[in-house]
Tab-separated table of N, CA and C in Angstrom:
chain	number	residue	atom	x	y	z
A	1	UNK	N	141.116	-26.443	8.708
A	1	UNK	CA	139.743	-26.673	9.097
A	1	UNK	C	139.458	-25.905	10.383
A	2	UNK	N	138.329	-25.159	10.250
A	2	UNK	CA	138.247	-24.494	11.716
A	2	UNK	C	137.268	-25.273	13.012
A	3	UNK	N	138.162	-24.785	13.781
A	3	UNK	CA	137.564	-25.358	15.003
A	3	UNK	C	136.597	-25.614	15.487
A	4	UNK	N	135.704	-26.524	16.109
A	4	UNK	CA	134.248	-26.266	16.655
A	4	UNK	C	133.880	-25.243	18.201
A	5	UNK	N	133.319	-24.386	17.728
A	5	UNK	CA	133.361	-23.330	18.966
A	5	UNK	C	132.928	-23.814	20.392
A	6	UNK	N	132.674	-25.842	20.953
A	6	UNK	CA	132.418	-25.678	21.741
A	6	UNK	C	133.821	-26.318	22.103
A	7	UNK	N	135.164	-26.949	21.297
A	7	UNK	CA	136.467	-27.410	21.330
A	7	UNK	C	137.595	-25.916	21.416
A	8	UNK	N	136.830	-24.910	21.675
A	8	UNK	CA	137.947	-24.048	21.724
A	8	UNK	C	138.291	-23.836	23.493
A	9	UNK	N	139.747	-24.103	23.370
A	9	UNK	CA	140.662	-24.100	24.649
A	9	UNK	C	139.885	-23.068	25.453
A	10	UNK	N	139.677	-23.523	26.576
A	10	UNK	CA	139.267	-22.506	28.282
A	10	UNK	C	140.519	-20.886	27.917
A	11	UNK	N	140.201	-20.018	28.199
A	11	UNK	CA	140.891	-19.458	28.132
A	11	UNK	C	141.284	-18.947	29.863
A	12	UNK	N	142.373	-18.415	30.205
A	12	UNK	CA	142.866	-18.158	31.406
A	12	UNK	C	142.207	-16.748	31.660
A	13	UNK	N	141.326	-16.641	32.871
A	13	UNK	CA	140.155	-15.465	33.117
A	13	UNK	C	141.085	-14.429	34.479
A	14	UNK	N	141.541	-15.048	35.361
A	14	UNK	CA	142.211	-14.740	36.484
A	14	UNK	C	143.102	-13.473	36.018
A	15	UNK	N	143.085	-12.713	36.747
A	15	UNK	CA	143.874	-11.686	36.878
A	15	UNK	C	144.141	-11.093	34.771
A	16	UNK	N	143.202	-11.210	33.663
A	16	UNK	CA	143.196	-11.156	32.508
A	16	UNK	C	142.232	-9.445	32.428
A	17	UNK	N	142.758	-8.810	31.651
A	17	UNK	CA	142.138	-7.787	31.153
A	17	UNK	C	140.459	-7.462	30.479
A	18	UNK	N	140.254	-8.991	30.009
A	18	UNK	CA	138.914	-8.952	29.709
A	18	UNK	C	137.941	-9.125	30.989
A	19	UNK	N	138.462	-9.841	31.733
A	19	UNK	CA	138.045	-10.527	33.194
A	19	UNK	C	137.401	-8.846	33.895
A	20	UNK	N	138.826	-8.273	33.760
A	20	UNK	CA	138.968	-7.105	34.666
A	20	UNK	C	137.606	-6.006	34.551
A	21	UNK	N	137.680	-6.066	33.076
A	21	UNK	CA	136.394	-4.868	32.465
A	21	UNK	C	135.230	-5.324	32.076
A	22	UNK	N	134.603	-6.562	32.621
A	22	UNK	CA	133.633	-7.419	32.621
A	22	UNK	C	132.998	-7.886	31.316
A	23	UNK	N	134.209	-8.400	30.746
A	23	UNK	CA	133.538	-8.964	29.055
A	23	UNK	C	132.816	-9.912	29.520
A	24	UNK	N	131.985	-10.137	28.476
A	24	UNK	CA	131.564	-11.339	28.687
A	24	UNK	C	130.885	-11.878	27.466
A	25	UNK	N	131.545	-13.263	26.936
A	25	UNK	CA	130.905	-13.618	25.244
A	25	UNK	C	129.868	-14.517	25.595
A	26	UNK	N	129.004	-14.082	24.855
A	26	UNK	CA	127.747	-14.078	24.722
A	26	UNK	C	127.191	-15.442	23.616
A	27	UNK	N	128.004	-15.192	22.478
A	27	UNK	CA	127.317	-16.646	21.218
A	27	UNK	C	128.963	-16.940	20.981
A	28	UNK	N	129.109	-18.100	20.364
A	28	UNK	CA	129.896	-18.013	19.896
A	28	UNK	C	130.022	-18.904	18.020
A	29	UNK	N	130.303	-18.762	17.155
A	29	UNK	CA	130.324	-19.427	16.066
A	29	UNK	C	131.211	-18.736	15.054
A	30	UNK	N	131.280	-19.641	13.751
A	30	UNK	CA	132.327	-19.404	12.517
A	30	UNK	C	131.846	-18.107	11.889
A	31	UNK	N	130.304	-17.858	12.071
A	31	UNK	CA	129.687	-16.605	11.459
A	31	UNK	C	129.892	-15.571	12.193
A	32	UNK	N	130.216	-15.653	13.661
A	32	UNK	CA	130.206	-14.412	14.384
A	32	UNK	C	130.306	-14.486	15.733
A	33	UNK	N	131.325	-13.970	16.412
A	33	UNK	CA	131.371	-13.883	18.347
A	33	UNK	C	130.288	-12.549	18.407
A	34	UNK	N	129.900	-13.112	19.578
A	34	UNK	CA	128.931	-11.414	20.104
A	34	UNK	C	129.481	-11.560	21.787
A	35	UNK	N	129.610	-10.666	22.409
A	35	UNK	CA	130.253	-10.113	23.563
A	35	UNK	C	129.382	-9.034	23.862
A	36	UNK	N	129.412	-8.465	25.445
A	36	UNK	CA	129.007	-7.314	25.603
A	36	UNK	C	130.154	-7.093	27.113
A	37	UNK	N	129.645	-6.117	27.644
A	37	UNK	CA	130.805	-4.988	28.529
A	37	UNK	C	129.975	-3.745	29.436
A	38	UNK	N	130.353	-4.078	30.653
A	38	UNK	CA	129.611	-2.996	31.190
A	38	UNK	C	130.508	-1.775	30.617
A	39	UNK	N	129.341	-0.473	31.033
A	39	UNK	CA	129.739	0.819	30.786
A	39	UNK	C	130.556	1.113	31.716
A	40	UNK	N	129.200	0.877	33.163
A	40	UNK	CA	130.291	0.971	34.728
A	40	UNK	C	131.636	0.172	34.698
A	41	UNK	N	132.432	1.057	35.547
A	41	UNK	CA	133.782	0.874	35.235
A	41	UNK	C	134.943	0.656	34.365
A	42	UNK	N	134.400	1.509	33.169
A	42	UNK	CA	134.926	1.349	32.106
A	42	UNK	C	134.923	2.979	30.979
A	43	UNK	N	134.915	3.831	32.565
A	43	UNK	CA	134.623	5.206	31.437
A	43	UNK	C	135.631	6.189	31.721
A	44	UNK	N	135.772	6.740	30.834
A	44	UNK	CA	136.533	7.784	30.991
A	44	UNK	C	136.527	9.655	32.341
A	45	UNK	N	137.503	9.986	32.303
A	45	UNK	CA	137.256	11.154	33.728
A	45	UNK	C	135.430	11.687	33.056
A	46	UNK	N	135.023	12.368	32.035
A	46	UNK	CA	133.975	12.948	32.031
A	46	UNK	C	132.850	12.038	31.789
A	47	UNK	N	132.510	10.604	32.298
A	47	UNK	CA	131.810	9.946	32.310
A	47	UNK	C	131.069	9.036	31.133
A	48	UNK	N	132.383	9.479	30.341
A	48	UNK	CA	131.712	8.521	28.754
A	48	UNK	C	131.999	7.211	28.817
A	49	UNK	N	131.902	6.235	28.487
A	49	UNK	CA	132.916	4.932	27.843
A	49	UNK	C	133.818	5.231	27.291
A	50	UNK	N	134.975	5.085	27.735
A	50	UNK	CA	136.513	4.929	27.272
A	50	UNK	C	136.762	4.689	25.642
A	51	UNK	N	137.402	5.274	24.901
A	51	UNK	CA	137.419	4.610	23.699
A	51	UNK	C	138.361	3.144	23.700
A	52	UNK	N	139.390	3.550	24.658
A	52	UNK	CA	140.157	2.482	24.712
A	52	UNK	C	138.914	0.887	25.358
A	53	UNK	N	138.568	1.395	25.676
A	53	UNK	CA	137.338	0.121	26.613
A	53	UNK	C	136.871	-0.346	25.576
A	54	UNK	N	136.071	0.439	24.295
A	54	UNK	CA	135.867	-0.429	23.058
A	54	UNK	C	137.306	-0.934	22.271
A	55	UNK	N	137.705	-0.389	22.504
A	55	UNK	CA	138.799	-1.063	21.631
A	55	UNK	C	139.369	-2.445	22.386
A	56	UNK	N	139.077	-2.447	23.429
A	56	UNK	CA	139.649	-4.148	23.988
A	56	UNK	C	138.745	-4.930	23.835
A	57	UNK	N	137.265	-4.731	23.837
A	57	UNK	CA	136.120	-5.406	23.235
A	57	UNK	C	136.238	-6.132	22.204
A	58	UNK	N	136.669	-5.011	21.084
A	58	UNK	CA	136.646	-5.186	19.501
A	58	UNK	C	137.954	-6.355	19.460
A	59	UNK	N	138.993	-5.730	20.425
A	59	UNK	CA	140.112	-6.581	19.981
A	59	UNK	C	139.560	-8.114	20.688
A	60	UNK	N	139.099	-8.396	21.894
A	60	UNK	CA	138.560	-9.886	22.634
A	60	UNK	C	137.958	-10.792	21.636
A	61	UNK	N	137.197	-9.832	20.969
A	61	UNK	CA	135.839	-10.514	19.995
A	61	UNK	C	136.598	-10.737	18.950
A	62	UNK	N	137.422	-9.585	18.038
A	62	UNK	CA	137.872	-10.035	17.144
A	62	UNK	C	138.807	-11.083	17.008
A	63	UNK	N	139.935	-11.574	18.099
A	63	UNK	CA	140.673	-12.167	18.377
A	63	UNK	C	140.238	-13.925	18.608
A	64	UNK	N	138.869	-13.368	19.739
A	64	UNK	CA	138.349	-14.823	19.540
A	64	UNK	C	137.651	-15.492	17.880
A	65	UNK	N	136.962	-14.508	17.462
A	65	UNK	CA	136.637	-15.078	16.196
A	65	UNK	C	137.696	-15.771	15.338
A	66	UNK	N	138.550	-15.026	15.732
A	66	UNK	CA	140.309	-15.447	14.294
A	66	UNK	C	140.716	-16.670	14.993
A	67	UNK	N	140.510	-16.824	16.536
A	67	UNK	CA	141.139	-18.188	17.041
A	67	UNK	C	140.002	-19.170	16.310
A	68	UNK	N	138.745	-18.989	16.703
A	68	UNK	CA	138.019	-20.099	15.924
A	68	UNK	C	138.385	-20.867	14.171
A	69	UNK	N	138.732	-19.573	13.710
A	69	UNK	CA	139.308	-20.188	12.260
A	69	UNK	C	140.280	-20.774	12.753
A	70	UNK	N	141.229	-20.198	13.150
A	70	UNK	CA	143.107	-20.961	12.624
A	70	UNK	C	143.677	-21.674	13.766
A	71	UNK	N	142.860	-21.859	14.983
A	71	UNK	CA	143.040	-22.655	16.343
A	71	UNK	C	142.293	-24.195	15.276
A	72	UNK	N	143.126	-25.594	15.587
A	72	UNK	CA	144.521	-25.821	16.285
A	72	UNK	C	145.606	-25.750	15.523
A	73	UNK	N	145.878	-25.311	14.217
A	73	UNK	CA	146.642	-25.891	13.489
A	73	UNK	C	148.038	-23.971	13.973
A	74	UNK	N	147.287	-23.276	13.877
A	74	UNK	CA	148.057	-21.851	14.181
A	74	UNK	C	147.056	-21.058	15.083
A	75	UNK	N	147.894	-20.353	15.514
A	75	UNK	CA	147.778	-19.168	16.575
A	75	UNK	C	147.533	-17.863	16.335
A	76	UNK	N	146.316	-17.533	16.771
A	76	UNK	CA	146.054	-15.831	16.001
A	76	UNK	C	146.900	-14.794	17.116
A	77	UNK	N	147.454	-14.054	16.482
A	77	UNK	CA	148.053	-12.865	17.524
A	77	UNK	C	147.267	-11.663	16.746
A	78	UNK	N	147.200	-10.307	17.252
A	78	UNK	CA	146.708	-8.903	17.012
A	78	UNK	C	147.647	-8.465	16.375
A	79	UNK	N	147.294	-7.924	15.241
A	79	UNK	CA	148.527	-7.526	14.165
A	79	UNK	C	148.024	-5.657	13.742
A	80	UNK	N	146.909	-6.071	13.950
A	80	UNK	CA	146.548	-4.279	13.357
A	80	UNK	C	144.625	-3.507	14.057
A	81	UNK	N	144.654	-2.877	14.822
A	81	UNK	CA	143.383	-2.636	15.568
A	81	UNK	C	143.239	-1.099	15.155
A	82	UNK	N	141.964	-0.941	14.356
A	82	UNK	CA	141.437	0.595	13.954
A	82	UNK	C	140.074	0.329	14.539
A	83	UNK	N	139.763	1.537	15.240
A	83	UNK	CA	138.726	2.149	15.904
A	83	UNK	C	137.607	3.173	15.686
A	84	UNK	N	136.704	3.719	14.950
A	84	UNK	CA	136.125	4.669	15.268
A	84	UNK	C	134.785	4.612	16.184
A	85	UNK	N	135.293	5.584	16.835
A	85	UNK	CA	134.384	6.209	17.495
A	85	UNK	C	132.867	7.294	17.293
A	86	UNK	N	131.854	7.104	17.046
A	86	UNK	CA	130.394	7.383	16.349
A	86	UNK	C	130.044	8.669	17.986
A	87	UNK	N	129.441	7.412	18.772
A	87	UNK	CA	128.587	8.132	19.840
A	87	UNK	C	129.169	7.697	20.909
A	88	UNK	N	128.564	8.634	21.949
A	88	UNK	CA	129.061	7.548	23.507
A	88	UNK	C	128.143	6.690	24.037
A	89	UNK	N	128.510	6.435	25.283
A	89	UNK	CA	127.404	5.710	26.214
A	89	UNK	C	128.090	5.737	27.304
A	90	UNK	N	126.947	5.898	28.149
A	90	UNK	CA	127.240	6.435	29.470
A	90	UNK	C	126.690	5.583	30.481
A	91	UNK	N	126.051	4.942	30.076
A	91	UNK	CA	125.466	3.974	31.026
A	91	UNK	C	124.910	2.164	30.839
A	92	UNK	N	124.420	1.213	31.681
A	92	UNK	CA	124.048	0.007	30.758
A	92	UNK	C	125.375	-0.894	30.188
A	93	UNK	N	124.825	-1.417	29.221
A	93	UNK	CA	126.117	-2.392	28.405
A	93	UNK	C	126.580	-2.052	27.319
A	94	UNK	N	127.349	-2.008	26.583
A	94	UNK	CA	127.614	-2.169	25.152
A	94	UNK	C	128.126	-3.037	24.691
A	95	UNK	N	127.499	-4.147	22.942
A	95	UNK	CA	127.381	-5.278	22.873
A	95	UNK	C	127.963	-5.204	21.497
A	96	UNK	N	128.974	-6.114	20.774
A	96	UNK	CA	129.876	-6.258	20.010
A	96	UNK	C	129.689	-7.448	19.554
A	97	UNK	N	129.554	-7.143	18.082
A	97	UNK	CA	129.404	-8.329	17.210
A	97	UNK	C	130.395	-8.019	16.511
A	98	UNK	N	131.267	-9.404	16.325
A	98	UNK	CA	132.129	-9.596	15.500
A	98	UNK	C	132.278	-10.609	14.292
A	99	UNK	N	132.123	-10.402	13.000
A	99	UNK	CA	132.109	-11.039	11.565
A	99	UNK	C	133.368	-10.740	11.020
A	100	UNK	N	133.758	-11.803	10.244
A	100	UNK	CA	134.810	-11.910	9.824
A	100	UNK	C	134.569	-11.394	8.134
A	101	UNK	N	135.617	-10.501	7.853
A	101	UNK	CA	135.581	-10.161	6.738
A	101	UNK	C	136.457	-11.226	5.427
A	102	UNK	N	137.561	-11.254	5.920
A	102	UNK	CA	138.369	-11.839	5.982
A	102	UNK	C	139.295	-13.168	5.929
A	103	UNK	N	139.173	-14.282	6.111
A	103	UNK	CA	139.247	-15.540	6.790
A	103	UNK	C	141.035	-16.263	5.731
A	104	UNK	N	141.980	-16.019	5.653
A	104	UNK	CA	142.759	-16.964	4.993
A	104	UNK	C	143.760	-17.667	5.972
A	105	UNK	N	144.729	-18.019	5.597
A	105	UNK	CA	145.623	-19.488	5.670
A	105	UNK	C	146.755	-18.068	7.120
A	106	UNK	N	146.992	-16.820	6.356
A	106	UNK	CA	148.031	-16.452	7.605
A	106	UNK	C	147.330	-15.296	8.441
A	107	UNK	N	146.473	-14.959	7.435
A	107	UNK	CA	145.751	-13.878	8.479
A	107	UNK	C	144.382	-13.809	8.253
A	108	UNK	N	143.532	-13.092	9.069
A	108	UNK	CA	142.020	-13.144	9.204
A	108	UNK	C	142.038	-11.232	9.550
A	109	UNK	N	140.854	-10.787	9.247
A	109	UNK	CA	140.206	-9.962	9.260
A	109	UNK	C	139.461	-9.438	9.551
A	110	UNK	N	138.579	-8.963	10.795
A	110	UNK	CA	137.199	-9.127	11.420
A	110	UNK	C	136.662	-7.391	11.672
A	111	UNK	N	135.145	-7.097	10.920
A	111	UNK	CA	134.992	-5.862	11.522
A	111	UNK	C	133.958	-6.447	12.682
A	112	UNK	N	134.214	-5.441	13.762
A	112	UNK	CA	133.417	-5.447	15.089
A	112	UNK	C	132.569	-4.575	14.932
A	113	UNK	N	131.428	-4.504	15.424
A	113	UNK	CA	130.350	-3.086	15.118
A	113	UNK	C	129.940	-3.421	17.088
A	114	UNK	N	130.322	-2.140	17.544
A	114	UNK	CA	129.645	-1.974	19.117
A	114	UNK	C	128.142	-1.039	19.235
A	115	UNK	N	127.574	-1.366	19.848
A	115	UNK	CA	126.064	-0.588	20.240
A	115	UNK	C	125.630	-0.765	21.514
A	116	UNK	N	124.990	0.583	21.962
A	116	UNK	CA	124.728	1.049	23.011
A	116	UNK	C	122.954	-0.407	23.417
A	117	UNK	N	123.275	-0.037	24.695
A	117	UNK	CA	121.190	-0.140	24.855
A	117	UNK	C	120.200	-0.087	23.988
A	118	UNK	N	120.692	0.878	23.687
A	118	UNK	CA	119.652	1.440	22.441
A	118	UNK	C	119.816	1.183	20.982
A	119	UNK	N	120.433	0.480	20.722
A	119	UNK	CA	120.758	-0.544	19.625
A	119	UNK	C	121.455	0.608	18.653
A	120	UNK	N	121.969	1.747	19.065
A	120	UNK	CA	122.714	2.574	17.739
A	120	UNK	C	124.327	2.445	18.188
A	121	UNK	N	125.599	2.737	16.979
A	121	UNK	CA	126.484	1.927	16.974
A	121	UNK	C	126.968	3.021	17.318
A	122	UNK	N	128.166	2.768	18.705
A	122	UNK	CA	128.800	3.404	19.096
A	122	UNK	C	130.284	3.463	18.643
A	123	UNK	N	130.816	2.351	17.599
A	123	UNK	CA	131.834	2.324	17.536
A	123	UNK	C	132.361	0.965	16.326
A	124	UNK	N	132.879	1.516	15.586
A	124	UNK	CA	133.158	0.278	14.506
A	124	UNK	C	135.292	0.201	14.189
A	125	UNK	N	135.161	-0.805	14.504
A	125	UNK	CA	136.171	-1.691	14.641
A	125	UNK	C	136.684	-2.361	13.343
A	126	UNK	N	137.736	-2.648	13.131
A	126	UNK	CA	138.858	-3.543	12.519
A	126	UNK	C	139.622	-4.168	13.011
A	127	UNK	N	139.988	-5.416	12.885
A	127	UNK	CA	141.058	-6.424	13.611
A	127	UNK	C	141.708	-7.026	12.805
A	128	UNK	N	142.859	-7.216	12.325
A	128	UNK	CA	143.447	-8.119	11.692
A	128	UNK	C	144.512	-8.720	12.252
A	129	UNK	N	144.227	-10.267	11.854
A	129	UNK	CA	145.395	-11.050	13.334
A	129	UNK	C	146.252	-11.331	12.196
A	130	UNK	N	147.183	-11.749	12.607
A	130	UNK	CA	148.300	-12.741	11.981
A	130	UNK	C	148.182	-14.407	12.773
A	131	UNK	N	147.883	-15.174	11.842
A	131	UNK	CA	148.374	-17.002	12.331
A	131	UNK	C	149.253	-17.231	12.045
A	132	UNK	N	149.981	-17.229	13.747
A	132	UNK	CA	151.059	-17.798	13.738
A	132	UNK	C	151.320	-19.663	13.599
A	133	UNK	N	152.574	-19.664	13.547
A	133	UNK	CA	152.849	-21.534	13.209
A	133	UNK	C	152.964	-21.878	14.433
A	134	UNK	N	153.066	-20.945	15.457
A	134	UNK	CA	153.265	-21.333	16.767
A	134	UNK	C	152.823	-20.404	17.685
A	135	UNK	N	152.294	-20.911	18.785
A	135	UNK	CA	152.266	-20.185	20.398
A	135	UNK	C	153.040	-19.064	20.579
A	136	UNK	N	153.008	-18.083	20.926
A	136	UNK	CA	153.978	-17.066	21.019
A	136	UNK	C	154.443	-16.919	22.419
């Protein structure tokens, strides 16, 4: 049975990687996490957004969505993260919705779709966790 998204565990923010690059989730539910991310401080030497910067997005969002299914009974870990990259963005936020494709008993599935300001998609995502029987 999945969790109710307002019973999901505090997560530890301090000195955390999402903390660091200013995620921040936005909705949360069984249909879909949405998150967004500044651009500032998060771009690469020639001033784009990092691809890696979406890809920790995609992985936050996707990760939290998979905890909502299989949190409390198992533990989602990151088992497989594909990325493409569309357009850049250079400035502003970019905002990540994550839907689950996916949803069973050991693993879950989630594509992320990221977009600029300007509502065109900078970047589409895959996540697939593994639920574990235990805490890792």
């Amino acid at each position: 049975m999945p969790i109710d998204p307002a019973d999901l565990p505090a997560m530890q923010t301090t000195e955390q990687l999402a903390e660091r690059m200013g995620i921040e989730l936005v909705t949360l539910s069984l249909e879909e996490v949405v998150g967004r991310m500044p651009v500032a401080g998060n771009k690469q030497p020639f001033g784009l957004l990092h691809g890696g910067a979406s890809a920790v997005l995609a992985e936050t969002l996707g990760s939290t969505l998979s905890a909502l299914h299989a949190l409390p009974e198992r533990f989602p870990v990151g088992l497989e993260l594909a990325c493409t990259h569309h357009r850049s963005a250079t400035g502003g936020y970019v905002t990540g919705v994550a839907r689950p494709i996916h949803v069973g008993r050991s693993t879950s599935t989630t594509e992320i779709v990221i977009t600029g300001e300007d509502g065109r998609r900078t970047c589409t995502a895959k996540l697939t966790c593994l639920h574990r029987d235990t805490q890792p």
